[in-house]
CSV table of C-alpha atoms and ligand atoms in Angstrom, one decimal:
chain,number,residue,atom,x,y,z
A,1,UNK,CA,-23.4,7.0,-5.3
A,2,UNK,CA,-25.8,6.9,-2.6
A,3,UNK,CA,-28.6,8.5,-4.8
A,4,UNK,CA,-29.9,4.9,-5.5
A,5,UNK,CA,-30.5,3.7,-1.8
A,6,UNK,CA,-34.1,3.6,-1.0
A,7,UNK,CA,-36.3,1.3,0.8
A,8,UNK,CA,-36.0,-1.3,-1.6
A,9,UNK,CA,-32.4,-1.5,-1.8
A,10,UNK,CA,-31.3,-5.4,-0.7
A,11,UNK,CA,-28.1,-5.1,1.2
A,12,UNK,CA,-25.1,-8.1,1.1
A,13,UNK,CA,-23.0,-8.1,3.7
A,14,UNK,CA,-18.9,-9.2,4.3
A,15,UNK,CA,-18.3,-10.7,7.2
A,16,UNK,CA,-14.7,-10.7,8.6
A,17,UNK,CA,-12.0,-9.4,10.9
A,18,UNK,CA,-9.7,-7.4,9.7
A,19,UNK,CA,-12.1,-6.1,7.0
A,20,UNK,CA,-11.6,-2.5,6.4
A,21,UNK,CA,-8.8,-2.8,4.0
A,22,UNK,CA,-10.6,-5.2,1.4
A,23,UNK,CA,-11.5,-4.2,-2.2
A,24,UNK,CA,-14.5,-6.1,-2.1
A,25,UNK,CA,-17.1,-3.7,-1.0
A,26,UNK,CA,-15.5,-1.6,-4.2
A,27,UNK,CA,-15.8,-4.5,-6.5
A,28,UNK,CA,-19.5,-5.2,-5.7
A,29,UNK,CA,-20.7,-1.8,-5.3
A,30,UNK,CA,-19.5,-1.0,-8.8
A,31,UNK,CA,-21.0,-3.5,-10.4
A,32,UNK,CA,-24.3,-2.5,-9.0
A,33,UNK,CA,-24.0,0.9,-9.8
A,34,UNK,CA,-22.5,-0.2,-13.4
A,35,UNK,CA,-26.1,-2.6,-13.8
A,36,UNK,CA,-28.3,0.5,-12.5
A,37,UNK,CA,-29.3,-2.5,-9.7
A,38,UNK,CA,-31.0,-1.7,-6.4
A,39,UNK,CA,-27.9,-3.6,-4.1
A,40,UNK,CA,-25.6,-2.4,-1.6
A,41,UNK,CA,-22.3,-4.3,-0.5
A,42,UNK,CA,-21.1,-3.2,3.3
A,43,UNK,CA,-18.3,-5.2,5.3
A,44,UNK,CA,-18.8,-5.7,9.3
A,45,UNK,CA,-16.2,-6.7,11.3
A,46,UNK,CA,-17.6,-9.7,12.7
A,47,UNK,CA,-15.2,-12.3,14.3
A,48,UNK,CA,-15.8,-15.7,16.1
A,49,UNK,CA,-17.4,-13.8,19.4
A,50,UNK,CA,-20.1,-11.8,17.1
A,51,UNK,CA,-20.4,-14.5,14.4
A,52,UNK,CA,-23.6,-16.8,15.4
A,53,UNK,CA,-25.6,-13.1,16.2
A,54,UNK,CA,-24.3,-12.1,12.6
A,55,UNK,CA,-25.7,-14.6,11.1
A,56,UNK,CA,-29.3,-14.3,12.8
A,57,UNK,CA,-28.9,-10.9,11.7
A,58,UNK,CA,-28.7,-12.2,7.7
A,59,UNK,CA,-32.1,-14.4,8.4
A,60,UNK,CA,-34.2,-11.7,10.5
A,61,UNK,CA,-33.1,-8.8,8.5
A,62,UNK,CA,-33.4,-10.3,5.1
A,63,UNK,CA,-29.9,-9.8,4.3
A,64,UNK,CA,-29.4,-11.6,0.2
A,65,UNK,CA,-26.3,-12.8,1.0
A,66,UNK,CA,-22.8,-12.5,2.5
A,67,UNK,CA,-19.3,-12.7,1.7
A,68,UNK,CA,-17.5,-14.7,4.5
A,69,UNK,CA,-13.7,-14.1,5.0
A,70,UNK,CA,-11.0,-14.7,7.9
A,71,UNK,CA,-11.5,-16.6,10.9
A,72,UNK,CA,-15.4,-16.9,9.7
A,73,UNK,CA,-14.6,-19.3,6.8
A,74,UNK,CA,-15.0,-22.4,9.0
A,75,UNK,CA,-16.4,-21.4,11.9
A,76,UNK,CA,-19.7,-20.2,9.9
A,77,UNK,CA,-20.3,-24.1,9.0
A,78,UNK,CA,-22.6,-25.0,11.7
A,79,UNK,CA,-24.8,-22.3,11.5
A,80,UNK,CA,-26.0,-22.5,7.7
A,81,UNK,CA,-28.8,-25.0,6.1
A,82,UNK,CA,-26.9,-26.2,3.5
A,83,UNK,CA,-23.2,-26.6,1.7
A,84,UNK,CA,-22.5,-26.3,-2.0
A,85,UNK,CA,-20.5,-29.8,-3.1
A,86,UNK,CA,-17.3,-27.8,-3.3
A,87,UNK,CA,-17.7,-26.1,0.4
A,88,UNK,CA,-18.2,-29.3,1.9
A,89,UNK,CA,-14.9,-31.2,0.5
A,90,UNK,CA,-13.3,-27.7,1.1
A,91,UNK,CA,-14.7,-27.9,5.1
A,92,UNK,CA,-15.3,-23.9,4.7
A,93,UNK,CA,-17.1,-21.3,3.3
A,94,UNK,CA,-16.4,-17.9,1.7
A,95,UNK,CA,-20.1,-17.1,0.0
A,96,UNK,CA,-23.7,-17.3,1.5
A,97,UNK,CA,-26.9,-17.4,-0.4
A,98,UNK,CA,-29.8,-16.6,1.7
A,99,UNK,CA,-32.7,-16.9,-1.4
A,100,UNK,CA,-35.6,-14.1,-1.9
A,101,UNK,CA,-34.4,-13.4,1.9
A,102,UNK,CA,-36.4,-16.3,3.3
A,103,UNK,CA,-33.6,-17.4,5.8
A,104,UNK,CA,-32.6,-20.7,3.9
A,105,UNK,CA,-29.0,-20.5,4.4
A,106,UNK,CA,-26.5,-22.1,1.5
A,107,UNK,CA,-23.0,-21.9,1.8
A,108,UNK,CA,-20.8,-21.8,-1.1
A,109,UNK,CA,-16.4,-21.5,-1.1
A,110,UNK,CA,-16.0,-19.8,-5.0
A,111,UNK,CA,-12.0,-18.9,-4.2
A,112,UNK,CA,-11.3,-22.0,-6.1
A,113,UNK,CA,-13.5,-21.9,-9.2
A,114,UNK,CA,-11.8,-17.7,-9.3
A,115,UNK,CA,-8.3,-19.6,-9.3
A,116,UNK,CA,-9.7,-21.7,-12.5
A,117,UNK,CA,-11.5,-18.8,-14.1
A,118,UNK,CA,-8.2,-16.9,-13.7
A,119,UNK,CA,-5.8,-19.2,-15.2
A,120,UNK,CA,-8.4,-20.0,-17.8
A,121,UNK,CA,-8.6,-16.6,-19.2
A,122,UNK,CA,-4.6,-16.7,-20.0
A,123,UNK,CA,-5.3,-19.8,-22.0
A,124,UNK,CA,-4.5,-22.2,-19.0
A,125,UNK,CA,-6.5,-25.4,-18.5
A,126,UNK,CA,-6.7,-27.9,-15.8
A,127,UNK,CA,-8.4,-31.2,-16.8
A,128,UNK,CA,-5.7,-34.2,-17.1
A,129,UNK,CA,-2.7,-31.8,-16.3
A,130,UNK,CA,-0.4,-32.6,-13.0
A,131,UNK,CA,-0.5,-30.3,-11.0
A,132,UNK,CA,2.2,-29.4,-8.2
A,133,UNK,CA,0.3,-26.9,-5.2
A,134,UNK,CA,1.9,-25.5,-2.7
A,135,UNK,CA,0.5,-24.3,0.9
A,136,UNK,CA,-2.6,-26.1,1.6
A,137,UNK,CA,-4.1,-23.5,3.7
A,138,UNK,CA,-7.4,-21.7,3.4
A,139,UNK,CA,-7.1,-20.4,-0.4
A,140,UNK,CA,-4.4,-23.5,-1.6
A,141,UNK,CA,-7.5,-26.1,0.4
A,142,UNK,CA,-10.5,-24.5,-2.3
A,143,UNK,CA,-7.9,-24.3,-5.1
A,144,UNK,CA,-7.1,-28.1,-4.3
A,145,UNK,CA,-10.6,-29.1,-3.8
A,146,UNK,CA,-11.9,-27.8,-7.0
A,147,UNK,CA,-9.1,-28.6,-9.4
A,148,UNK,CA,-10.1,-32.3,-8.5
A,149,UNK,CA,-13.6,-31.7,-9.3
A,150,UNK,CA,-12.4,-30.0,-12.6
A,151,UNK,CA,-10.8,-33.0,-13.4
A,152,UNK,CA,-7.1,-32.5,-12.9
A,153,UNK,CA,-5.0,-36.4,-13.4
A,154,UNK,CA,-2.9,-35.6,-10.4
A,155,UNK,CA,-2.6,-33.0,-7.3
A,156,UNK,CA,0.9,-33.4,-5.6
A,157,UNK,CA,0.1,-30.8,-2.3
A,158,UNK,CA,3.2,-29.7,-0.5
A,159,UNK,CA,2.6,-27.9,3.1
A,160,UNK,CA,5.5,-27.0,5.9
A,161,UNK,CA,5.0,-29.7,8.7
A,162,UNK,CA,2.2,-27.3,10.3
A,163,UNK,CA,-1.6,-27.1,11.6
A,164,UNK,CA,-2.4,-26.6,8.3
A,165,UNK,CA,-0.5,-30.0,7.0
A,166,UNK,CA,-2.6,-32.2,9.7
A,167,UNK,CA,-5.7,-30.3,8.7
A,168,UNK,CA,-5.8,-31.6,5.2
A,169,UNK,CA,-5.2,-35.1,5.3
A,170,UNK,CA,-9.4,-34.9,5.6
A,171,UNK,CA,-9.4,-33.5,2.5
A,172,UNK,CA,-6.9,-35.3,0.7
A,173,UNK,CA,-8.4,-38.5,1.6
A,174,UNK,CA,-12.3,-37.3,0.5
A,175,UNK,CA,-11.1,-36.1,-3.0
A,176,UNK,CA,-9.1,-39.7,-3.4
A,177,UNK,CA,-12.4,-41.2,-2.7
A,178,UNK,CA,-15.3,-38.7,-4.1
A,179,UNK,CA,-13.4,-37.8,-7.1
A,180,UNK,CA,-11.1,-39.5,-9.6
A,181,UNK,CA,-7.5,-37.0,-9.3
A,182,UNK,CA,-5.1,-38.6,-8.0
A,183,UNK,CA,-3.9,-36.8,-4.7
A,184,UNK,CA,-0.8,-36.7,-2.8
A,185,UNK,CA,0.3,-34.9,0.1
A,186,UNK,CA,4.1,-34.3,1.4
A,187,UNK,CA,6.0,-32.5,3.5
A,188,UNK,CA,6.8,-28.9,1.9
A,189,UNK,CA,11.0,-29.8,3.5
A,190,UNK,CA,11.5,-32.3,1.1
A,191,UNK,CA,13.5,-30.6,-1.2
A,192,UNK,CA,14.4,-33.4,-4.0
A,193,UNK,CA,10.8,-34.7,-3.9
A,194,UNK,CA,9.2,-31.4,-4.4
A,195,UNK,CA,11.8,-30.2,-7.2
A,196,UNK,CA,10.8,-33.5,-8.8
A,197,UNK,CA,7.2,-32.9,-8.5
A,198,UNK,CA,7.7,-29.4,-10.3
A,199,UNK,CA,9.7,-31.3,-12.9
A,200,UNK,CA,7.1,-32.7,-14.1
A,201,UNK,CA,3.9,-30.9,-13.6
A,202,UNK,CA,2.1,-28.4,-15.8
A,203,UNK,CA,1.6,-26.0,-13.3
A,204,UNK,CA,3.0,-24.7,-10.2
A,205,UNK,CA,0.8,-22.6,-7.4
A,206,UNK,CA,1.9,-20.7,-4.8
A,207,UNK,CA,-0.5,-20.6,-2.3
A,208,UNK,CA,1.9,-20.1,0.8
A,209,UNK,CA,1.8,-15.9,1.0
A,210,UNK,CA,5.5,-16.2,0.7
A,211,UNK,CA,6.2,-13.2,-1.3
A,212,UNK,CA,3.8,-11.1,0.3
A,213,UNK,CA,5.1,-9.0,3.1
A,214,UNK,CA,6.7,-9.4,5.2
A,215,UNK,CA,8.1,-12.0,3.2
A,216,UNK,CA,8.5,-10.0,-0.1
A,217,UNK,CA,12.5,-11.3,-0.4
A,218,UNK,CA,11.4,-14.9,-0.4
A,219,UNK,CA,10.5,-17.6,-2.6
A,220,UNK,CA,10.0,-21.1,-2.4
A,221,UNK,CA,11.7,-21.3,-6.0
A,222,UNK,CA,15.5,-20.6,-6.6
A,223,UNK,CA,17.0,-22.7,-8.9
A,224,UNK,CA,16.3,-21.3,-12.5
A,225,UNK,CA,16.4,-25.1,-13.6
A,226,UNK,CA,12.9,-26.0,-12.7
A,227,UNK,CA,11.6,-23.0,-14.4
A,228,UNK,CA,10.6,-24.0,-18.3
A,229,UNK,CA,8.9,-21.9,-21.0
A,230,UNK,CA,5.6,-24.5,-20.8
A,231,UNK,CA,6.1,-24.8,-16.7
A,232,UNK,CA,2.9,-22.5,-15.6
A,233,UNK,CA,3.4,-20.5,-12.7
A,234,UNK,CA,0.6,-19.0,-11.1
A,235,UNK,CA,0.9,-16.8,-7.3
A,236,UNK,CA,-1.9,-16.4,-5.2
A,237,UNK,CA,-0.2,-13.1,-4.2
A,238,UNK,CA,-1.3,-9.9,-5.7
A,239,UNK,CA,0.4,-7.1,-4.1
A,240,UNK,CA,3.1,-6.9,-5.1
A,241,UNK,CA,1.8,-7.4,-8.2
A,242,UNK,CA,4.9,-9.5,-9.1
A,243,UNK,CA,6.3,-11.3,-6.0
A,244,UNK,CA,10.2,-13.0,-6.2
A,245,UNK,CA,8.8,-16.1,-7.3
A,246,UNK,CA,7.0,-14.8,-10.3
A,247,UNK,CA,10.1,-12.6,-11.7
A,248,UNK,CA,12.2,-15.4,-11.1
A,249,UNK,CA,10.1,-17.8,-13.3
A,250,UNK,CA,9.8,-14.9,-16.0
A,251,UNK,CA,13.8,-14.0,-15.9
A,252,UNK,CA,13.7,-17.7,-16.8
A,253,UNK,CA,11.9,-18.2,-19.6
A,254,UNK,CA,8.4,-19.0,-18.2
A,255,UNK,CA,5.8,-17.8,-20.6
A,256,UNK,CA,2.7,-17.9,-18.7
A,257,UNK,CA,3.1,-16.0,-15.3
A,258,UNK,CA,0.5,-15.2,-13.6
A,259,UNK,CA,-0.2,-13.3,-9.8
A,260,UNK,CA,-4.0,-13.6,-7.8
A,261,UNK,CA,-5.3,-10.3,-9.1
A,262,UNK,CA,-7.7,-12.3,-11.8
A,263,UNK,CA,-8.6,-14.8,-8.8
A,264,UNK,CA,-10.0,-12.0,-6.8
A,265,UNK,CA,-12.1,-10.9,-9.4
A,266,UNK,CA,-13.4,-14.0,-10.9
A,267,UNK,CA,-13.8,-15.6,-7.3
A,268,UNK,CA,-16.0,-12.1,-6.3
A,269,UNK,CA,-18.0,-12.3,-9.6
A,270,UNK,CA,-19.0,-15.8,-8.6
A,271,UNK,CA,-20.0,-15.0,-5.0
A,272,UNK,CA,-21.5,-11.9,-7.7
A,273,UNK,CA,-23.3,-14.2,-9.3
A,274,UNK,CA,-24.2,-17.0,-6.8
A,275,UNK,CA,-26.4,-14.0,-4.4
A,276,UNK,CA,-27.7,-12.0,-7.2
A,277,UNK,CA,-28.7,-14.1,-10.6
A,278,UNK,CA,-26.6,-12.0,-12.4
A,279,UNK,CA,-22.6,-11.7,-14.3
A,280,UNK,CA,-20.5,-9.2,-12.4
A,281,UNK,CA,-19.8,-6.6,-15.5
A,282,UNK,CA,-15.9,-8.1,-15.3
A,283,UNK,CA,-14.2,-5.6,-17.8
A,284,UNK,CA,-15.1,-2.9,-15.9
A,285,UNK,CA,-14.2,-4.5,-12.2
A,286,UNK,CA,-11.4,-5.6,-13.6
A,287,UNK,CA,-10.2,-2.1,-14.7
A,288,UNK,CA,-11.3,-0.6,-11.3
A,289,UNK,CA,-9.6,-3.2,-9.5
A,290,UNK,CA,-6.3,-3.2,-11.4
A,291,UNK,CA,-5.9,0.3,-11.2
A,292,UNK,CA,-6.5,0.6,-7.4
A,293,UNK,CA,-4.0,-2.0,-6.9
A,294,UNK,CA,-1.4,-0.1,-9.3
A,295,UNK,CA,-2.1,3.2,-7.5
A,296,UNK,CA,-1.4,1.5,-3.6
B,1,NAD,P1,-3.7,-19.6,5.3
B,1,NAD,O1,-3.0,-18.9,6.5
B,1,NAD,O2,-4.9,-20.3,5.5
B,1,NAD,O3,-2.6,-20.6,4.6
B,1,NAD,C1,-1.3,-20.3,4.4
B,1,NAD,C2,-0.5,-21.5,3.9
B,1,NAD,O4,0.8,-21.2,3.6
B,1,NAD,C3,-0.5,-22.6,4.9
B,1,NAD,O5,-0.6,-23.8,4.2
B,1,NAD,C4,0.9,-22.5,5.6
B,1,NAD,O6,1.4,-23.8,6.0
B,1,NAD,C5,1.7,-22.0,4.4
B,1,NAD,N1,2.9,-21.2,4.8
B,1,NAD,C6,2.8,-20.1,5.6
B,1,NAD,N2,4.0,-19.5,5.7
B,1,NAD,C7,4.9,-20.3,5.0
B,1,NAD,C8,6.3,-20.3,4.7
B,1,NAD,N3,7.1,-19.3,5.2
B,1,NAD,N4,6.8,-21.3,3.9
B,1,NAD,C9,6.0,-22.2,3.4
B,1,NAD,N5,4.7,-22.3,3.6
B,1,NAD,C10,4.1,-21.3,4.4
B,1,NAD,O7,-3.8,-18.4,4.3
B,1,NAD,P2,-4.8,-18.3,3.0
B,1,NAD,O8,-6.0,-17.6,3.3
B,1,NAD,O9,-4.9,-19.7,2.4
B,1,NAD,O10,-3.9,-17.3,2.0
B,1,NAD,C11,-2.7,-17.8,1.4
B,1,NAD,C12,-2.2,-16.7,0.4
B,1,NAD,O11,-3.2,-16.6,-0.7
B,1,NAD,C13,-2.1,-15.3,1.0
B,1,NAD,O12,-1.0,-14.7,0.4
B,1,NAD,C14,-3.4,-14.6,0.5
B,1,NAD,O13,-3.2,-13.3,0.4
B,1,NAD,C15,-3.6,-15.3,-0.8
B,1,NAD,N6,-5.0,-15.3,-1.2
B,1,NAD,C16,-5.3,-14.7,-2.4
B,1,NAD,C17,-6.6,-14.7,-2.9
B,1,NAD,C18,-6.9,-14.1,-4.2
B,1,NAD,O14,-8.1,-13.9,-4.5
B,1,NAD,N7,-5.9,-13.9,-5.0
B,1,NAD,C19,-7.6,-15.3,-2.1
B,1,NAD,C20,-7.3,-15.9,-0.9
B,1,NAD,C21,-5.9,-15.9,-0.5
């Protein structure tokens, strides 16, 4: 695997703490090798105290690009030279171009246009659908921001009266006014107005971790009523592979279930795509990735 490295090999980075555990240096590093191209992926734990020094790093050593994940996502704002349209209604960042090398740094968030990519591929589609989202947090804010600019009639947002609830009335007010979806945010404790809002939406995302451990026993779903056959439910989570909520809404006659294994790959075949010109080979990530998930 390392056979390829040579002094022309253009290195991207992924900037994060904790890092070690993601699959992303896998997924990219494949799809080098797969394309016979002269890249290399490596994370770096970088947090908020190495993070400014990090990112001088990318400019002086001509680094292509750089995955950006937790805390960075924010935080790396001020430092870049420029936001995609989607990064700056989403107030974060999970991608950075830097082009040729040259130090012109644009930062792009592509977890939300992974979510679309992912639902679209099991024959799901957004535009003029209501939409119930819950968890407005860092994944459930990108989601948010670019089902609005995919043209979704109406995003009813439901968040736990926490940092993250106050942190996206920004957001919900910018997409009301730079967009034409029709948002809505409550409180994730109002029981009757969030059953109601699942009632009658055409999809339902989990973007809460609920599900995920420690809270693998939990959903934010228990009464089989609100689950239909043409209600689409869709988990952010991906390991477990099925959490509570998604077995519950396929004991109960959902037909299209759906966990956040194809948003990791479609959202890493963007950033892919964004830093290098070229389509991630996706049949082949996807197999890689679905089978290391299988086998943890
Ligand atoms: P975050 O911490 O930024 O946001 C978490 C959100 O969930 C917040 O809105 C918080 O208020 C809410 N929440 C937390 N605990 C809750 C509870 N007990 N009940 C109700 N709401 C609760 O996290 P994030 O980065 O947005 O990640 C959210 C989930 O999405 C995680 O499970 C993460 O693994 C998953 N994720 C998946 C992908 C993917 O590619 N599939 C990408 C990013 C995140």
């Amino acid at each position: 695997m390392l056979e390829h490295l040579s002094g022309h090999t253009l290195l991207v980075s992924l900037i994060a703490t904790p890092i070690r555990h993601s699959l992303s240096p896998k997924m990219h590093n494949a799809a080098y090798a797969k394309l016979g191209m002269d890249y290399a992926y490596l994370a770096f734990e970088v947090g908020p105290e190495q993070l400014a020094d990090a990112v001088r790093g990318i400019r002086a050593l001509g680094i292509r690009g750089s995955n950006v994940s937790m805390p960075n996502k924010q935080a790396i704002l001020p430092f870049l030279d420029d936001l995609s349209p989607a990064a700056k209604l989403t107030g974060a960042v999970n991608t950075v171009v830097n082009k040729d090398g040259k130090g012109h740094l644009v930062g792009h968030i592509t977890d939300g246009i992974g979510a679309i990519r992912a639902l679209a591929e099991e024959g799901v589609t957004v535009k003029n659908r209501i939409v119930t989202l819950a968890g407005v947090g860092g994944a459930g804010t990108a989601i948010a921001v670019q089902l609005a600019l995919d043209g979704v009639k109406e995003l009813r947002l439901f968040n736990q009266k926490d940092d993250c609830f106050s942190n996206a009335k920004e957001m919900v007010k910018k997409i009301n006014v730079d967009t034409n979806t029709k948002v809505s945010m409550q409180d994730l404790a109002d029981e009757a107005v969030f059953k109601q809002s699942i009632r009658e939406s055409h999809i339902y995302i989990d973007a809460t971790g609920v599900g995920m451990k420690p809270l693998e026993n939990m959903s934010l779903i228990t009464d089989p009523e609100l689950i239909r056959p043409d209600l689409v439910v869709f988990d952010l989570v991906y390991s477990p592979a099925e959490t509570k909520l998604l077995a519950f809404a396929r004991k109960h006659g959902a037909k299209k279930v759906i966990n956040g294994l194809g948003m990791m790959l479609y959202q890493g075949a963007e950033a892919f795509k964004l830093i290098t010109g070229r389509e991630m080979p996706v049949d082949d990530i996807k197999q890689l990735l679905f089978k290391t998930e299988t086998d943890n």
